[in-house]
PDB file of C-alpha atoms in Angstrom:
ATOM      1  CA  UNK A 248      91.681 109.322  98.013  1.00 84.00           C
ATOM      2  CA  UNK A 249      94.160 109.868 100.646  1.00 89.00           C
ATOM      3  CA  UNK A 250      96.476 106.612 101.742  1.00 91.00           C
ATOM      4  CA  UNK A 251      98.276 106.522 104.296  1.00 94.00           C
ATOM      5  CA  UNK A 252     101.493 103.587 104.868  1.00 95.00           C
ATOM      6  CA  UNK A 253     103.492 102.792 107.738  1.00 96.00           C
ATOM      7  CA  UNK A 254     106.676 101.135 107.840  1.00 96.00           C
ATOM      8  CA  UNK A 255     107.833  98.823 109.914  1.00 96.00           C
ATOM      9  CA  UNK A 256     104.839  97.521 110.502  1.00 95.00           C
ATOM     10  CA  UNK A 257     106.548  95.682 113.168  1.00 95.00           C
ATOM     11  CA  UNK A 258     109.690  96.792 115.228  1.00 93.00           C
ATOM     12  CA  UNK A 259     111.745  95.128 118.018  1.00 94.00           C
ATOM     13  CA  UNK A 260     114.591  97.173 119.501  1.00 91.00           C
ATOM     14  CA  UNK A 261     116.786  96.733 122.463  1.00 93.00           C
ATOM     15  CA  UNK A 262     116.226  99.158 125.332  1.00 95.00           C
ATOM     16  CA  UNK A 263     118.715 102.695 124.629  1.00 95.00           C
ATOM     17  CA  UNK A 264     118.907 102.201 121.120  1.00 95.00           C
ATOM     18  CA  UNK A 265     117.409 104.199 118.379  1.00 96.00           C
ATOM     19  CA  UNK A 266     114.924 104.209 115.384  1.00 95.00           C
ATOM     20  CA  UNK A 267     112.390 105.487 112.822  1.00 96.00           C
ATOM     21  CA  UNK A 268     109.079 105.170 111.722  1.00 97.00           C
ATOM     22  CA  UNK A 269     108.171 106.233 108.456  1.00 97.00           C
ATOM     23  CA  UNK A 270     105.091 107.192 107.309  1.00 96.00           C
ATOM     24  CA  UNK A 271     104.135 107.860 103.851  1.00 95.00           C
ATOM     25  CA  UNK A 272     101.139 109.368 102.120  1.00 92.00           C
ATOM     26  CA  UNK A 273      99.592 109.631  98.630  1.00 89.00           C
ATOM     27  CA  UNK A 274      97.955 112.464  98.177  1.00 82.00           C
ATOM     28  CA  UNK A 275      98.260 116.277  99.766  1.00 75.00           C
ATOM     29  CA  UNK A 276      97.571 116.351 103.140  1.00 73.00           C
ATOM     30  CA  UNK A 277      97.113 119.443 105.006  1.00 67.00           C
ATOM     31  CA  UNK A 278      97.944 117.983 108.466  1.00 84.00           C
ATOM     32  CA  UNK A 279     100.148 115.343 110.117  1.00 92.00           C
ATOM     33  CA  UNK A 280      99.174 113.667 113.419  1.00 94.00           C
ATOM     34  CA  UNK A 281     101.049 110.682 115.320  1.00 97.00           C
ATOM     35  CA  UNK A 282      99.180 108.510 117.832  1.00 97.00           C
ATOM     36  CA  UNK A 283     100.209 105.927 120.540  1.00 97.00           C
ATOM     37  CA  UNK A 284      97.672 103.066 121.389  1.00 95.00           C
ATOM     38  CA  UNK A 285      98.584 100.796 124.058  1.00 94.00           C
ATOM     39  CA  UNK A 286      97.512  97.354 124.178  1.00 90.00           C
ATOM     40  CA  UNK A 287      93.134  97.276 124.447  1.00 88.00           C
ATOM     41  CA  UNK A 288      93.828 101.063 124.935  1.00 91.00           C
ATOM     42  CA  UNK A 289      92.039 104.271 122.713  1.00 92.00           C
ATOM     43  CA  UNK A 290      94.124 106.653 121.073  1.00 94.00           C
ATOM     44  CA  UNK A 291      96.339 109.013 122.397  1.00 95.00           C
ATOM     45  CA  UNK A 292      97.641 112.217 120.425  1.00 94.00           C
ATOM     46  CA  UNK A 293     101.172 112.486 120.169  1.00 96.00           C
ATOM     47  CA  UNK A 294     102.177 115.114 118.029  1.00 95.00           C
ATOM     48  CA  UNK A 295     100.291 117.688 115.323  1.00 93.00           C
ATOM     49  CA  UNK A 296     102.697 118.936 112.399  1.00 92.00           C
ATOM     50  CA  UNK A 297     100.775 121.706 110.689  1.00 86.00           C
ATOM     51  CA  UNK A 298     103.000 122.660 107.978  1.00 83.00           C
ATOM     52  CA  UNK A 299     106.243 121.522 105.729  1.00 83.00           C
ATOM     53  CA  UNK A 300     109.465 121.342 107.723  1.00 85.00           C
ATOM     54  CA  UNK A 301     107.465 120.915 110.845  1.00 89.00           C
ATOM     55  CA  UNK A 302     109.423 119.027 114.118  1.00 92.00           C
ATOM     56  CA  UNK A 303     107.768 118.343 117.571  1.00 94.00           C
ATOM     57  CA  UNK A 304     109.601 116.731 120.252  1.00 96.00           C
ATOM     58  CA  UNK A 305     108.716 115.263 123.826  1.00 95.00           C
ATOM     59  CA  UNK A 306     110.819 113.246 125.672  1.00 96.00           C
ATOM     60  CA  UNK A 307     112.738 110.708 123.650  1.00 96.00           C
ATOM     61  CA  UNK A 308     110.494 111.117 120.573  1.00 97.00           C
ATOM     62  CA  UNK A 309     110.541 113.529 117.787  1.00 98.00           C
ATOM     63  CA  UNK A 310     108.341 113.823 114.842  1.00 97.00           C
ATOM     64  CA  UNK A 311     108.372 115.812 111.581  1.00 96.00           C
ATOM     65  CA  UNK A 312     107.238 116.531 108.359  1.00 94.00           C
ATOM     66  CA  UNK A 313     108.002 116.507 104.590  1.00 92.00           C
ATOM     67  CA  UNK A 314     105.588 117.509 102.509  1.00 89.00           C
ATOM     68  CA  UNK A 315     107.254 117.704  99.415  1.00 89.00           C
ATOM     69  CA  UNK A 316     108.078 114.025  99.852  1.00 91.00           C
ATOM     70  CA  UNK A 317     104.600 113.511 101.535  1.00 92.00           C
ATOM     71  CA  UNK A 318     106.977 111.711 104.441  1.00 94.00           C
ATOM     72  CA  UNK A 319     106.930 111.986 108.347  1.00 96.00           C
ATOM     73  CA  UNK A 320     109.161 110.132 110.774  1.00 97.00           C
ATOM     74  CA  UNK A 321     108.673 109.778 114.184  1.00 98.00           C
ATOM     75  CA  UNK A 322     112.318 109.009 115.333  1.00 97.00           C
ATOM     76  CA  UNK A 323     112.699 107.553 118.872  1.00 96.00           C
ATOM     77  CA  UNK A 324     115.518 107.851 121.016  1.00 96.00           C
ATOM     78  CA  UNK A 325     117.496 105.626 123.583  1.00 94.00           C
ATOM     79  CA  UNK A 326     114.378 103.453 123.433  1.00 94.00           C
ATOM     80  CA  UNK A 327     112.801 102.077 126.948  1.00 95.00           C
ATOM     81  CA  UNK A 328     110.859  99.627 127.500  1.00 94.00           C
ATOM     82  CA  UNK A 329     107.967 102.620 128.273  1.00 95.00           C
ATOM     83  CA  UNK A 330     107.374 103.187 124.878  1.00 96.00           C
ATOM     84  CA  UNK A 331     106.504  99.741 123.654  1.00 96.00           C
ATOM     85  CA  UNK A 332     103.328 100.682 122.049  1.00 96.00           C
ATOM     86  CA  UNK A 333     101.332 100.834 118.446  1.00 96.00           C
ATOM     87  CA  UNK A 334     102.293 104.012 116.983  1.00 97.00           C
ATOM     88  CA  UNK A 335      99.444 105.661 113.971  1.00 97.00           C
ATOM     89  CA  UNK A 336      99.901 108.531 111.230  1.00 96.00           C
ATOM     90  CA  UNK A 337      96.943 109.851 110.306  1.00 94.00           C
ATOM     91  CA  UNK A 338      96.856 112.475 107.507  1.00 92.00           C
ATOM     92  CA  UNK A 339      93.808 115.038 107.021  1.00 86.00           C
ATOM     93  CA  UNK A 340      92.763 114.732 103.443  1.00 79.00           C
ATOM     94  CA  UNK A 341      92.814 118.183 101.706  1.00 79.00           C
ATOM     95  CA  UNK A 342      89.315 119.826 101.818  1.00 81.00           C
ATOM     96  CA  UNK A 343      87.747 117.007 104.132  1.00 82.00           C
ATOM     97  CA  UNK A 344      87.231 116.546 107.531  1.00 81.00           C
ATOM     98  CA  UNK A 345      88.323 112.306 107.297  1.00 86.00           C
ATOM     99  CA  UNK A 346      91.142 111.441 109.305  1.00 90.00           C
ATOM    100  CA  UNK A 347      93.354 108.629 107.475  1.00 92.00           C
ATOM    101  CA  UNK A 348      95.020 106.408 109.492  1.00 95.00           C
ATOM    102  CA  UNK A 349      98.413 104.630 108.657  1.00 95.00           C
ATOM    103  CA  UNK A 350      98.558 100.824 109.108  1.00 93.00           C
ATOM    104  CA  UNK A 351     100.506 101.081 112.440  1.00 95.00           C
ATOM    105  CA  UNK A 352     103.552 100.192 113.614  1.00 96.00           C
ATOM    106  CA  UNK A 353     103.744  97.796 116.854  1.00 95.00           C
ATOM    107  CA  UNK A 354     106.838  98.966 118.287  1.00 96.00           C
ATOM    108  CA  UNK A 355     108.506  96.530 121.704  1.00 96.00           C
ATOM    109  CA  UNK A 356     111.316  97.340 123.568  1.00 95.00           C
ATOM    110  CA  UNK A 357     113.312  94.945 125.237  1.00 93.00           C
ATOM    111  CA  UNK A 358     114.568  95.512 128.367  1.00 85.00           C
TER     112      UNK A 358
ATOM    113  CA  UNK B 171      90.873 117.333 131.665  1.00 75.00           C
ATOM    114  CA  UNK B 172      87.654 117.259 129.291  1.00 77.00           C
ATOM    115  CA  UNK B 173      87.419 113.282 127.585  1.00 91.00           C
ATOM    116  CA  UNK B 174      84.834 111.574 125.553  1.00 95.00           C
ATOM    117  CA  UNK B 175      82.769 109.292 127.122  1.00 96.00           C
ATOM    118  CA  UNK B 176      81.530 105.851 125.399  1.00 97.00           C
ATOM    119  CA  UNK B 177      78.863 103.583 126.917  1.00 96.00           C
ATOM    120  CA  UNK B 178      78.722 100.322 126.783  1.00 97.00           C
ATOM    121  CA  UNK B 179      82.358  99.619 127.233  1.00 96.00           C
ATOM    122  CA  UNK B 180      81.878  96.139 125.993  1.00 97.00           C
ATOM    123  CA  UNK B 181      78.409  94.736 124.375  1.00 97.00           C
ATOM    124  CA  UNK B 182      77.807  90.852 123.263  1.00 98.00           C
ATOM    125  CA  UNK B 183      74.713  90.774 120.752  1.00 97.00           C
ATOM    126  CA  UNK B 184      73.247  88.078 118.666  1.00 97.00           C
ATOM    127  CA  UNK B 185      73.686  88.391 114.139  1.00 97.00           C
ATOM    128  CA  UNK B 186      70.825  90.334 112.728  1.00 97.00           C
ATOM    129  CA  UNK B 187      70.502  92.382 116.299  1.00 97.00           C
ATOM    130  CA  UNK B 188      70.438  96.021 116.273  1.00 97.00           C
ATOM    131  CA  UNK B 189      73.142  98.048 118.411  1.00 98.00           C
ATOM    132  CA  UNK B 190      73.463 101.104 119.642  1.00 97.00           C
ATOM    133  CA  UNK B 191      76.316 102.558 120.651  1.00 98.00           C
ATOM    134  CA  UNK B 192      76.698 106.240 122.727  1.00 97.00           C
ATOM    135  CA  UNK B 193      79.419 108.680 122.912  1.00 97.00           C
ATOM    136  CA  UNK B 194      79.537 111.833 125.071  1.00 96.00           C
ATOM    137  CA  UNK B 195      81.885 114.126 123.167  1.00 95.00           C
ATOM    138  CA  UNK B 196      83.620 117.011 124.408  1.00 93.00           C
ATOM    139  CA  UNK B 197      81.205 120.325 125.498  1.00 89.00           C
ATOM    140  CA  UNK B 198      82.837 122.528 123.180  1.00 88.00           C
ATOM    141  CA  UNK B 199      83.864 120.928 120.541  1.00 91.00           C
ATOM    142  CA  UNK B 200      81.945 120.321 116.618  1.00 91.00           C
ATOM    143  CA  UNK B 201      83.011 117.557 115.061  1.00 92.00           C
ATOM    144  CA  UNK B 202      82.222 114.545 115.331  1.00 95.00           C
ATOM    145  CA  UNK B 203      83.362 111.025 113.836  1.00 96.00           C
ATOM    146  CA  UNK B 204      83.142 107.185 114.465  1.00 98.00           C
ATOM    147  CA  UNK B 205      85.889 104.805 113.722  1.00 97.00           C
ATOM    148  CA  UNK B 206      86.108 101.063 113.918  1.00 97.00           C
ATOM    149  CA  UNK B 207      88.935  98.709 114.339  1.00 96.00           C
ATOM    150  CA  UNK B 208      89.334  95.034 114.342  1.00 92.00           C
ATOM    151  CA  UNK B 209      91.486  93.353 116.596  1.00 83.00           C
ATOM    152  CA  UNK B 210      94.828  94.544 116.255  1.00 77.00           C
ATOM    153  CA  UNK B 211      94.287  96.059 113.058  1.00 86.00           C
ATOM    154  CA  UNK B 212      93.960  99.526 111.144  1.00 90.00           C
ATOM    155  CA  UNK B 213      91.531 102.167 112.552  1.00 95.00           C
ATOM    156  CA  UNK B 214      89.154 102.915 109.862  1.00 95.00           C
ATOM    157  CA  UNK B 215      87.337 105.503 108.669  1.00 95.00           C
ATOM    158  CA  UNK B 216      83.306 105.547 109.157  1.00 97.00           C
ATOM    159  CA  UNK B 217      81.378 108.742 109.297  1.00 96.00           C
ATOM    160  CA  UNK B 218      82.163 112.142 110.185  1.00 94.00           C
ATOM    161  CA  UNK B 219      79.375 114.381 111.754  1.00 94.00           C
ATOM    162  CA  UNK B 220      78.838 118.598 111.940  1.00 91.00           C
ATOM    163  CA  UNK B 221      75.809 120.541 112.174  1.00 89.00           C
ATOM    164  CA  UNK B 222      73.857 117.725 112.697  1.00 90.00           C
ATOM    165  CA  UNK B 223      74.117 116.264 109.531  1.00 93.00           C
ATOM    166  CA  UNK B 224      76.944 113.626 108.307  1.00 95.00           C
ATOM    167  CA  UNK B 225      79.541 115.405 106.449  1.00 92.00           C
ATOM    168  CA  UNK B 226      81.306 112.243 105.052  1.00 92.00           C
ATOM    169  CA  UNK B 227      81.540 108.117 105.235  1.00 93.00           C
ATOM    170  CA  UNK B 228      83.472 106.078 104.048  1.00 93.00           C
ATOM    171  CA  UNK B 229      82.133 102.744 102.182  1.00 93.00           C
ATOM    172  CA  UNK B 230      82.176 100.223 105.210  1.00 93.00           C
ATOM    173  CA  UNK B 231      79.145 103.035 106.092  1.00 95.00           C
ATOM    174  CA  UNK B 232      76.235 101.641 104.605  1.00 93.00           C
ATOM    175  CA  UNK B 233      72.505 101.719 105.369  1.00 94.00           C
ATOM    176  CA  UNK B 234      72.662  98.939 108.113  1.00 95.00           C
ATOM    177  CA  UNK B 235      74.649 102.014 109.847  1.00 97.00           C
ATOM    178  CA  UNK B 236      73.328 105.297 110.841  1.00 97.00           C
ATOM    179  CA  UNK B 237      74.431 108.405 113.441  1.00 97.00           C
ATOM    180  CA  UNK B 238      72.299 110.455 115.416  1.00 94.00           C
ATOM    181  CA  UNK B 239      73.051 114.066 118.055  1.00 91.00           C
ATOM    182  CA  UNK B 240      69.357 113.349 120.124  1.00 85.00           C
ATOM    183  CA  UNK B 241      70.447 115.576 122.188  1.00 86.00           C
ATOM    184  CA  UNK B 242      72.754 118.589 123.158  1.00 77.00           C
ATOM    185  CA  UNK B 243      75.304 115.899 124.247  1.00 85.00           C
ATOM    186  CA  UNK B 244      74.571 112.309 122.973  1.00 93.00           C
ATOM    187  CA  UNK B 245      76.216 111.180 119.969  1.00 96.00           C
ATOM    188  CA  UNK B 246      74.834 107.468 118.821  1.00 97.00           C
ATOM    189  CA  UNK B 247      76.131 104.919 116.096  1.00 98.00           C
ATOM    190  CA  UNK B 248      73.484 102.475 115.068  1.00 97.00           C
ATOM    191  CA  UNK B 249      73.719  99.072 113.276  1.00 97.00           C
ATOM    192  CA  UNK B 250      70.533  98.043 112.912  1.00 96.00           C
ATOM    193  CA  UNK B 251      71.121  94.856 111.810  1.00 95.00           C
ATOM    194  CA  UNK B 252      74.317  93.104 112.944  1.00 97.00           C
ATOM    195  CA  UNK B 253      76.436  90.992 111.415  1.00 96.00           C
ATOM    196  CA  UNK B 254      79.714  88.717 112.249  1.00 96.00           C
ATOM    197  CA  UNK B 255      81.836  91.083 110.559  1.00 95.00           C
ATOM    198  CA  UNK B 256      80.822  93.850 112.493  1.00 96.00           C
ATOM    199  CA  UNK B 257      82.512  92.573 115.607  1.00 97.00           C
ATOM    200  CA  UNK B 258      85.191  95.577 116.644  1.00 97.00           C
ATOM    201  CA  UNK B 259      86.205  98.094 118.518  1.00 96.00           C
ATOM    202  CA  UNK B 260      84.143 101.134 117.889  1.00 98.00           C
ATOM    203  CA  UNK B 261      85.655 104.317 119.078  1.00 97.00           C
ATOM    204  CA  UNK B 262      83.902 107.734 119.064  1.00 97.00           C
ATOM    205  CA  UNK B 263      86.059 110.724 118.743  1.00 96.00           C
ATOM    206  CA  UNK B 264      85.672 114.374 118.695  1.00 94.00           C
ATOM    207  CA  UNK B 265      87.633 118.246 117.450  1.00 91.00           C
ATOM    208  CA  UNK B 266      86.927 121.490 118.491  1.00 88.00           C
ATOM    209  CA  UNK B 267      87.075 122.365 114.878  1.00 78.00           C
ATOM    210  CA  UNK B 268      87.681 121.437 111.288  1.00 69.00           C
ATOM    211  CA  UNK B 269      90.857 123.114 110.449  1.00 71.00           C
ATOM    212  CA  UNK B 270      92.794 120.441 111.118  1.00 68.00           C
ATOM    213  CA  UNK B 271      94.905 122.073 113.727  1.00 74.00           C
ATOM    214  CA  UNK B 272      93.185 120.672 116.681  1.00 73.00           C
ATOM    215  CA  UNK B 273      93.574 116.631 117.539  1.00 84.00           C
ATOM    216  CA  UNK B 274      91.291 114.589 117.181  1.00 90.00           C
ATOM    217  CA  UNK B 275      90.182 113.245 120.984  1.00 93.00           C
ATOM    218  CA  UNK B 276      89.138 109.555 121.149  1.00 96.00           C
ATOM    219  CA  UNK B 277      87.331 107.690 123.428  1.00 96.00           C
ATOM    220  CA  UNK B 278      88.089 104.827 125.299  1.00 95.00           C
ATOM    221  CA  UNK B 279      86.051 102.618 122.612  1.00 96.00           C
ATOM    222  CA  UNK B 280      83.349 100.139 122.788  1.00 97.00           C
ATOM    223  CA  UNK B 281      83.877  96.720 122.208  1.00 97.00           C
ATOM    224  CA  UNK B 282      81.144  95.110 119.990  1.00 97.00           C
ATOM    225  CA  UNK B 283      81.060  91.014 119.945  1.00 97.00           C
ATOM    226  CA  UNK B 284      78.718  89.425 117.589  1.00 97.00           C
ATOM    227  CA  UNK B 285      77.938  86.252 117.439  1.00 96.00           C
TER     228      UNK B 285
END
């Protein structure tokens, strides 16, 4: 069965700096998806990466896709305090219709 | 822009209780699915829905649990018999599809308190 693991699980960063989330899964996945869940909030879709080598940007984050390392990173840049958040991977299982989600990172910026 | 819909927002129910809980999901889309997360914790997996008929759940989805489409537009989630544990967020989401390609488009959850 498909698992899906986050790290950090937490992450403090000053404001303008930069980082990565990893996210790492165990079995093949067909599709890659990134979500952003503010505090008592639903989900909100971020990115889709469809296919090996895939990259997505907007605004100051960009994710992508490894599927021959079964890795994606979202990678944030010159943080702000905007983007403090939970951040979820979620693969697609091969042949199922269950969405996996990662463990979650809890991401705050400091001004 | 089209959004699912979840009623109640937030619903307080005594252990053993039964509880439903409704979702409106987007006109066009298929798919269905329920997921459930604790307080600050993982979303998890429950029950996917097409065709009117589940199409996979996971093991927290066991017979106290059960989906239902009434309707052309309803999608429900019932416990029938609550218990502490079941105390969540509960959040209904829906795809056009099930390629994969299109997102998966959650709604703004219902918060279920048992005590």
């Amino acid at each position: 069965e498909l698992k899906v693991e986050q790290n950090p699980l937490f992450l403090s960063m000053q404001e303008g700096k930069n980082y990565t989330i990893y996210c790492n899964y165990s079995t093949t996945s067909d599709r890659l998806y990134w979500y952003r869940q503010d505090p008592g909030k639903s989900l909100e879709s971020l990115f889709v990466l469809l296919s090996n080598g895939a990259v997505k940007q907007e605004g100051r984050l960009m994710a992508s896709l490894d599927t021959k390392a079964r890795l994606s990173t979202l990678h944030i840049t010159a943080a702000v305090h905007d983007l403090s958040a939970t951040y979820f991977c979620a693969g697609l299982a091969s042949g199922t219709y269950k969405y996996i989600f990662g463990t979650g990172t809890r991401l705050k910026v400091l001004a | 822009e089209p959004e699912v819909t979840q009623t109640p927002s937030h619903q307080v129910t005594q252990m053993g209780q039964e509880v439903i809980l409704r979702c409106v999901p987007i006109s066009n889309h298929l798919y269905f699915y329920w997921y459930r997360q604790i307080l600050g914790q993982k979303v998890e997996f429950l029950v996917s829905f097409y065709n009117n008929e589940i199409s996979e759940k996971s093991e927290i989805f066991d017979d106290q649990f059960s989906v239902e489409r009434p309707d052309g537009s309803n999608f429900t989630l019932k416990i029938r018999s609550t218990k502490l544990e079941d105390s969540a967020m509960y959040f209904c989401a829906s795809s056009r599809d099930g390629s994969g390609a299109n997102v998966l488009t959650f709604g703004a959850g219902s918060r279920l308190t048992v005590l």
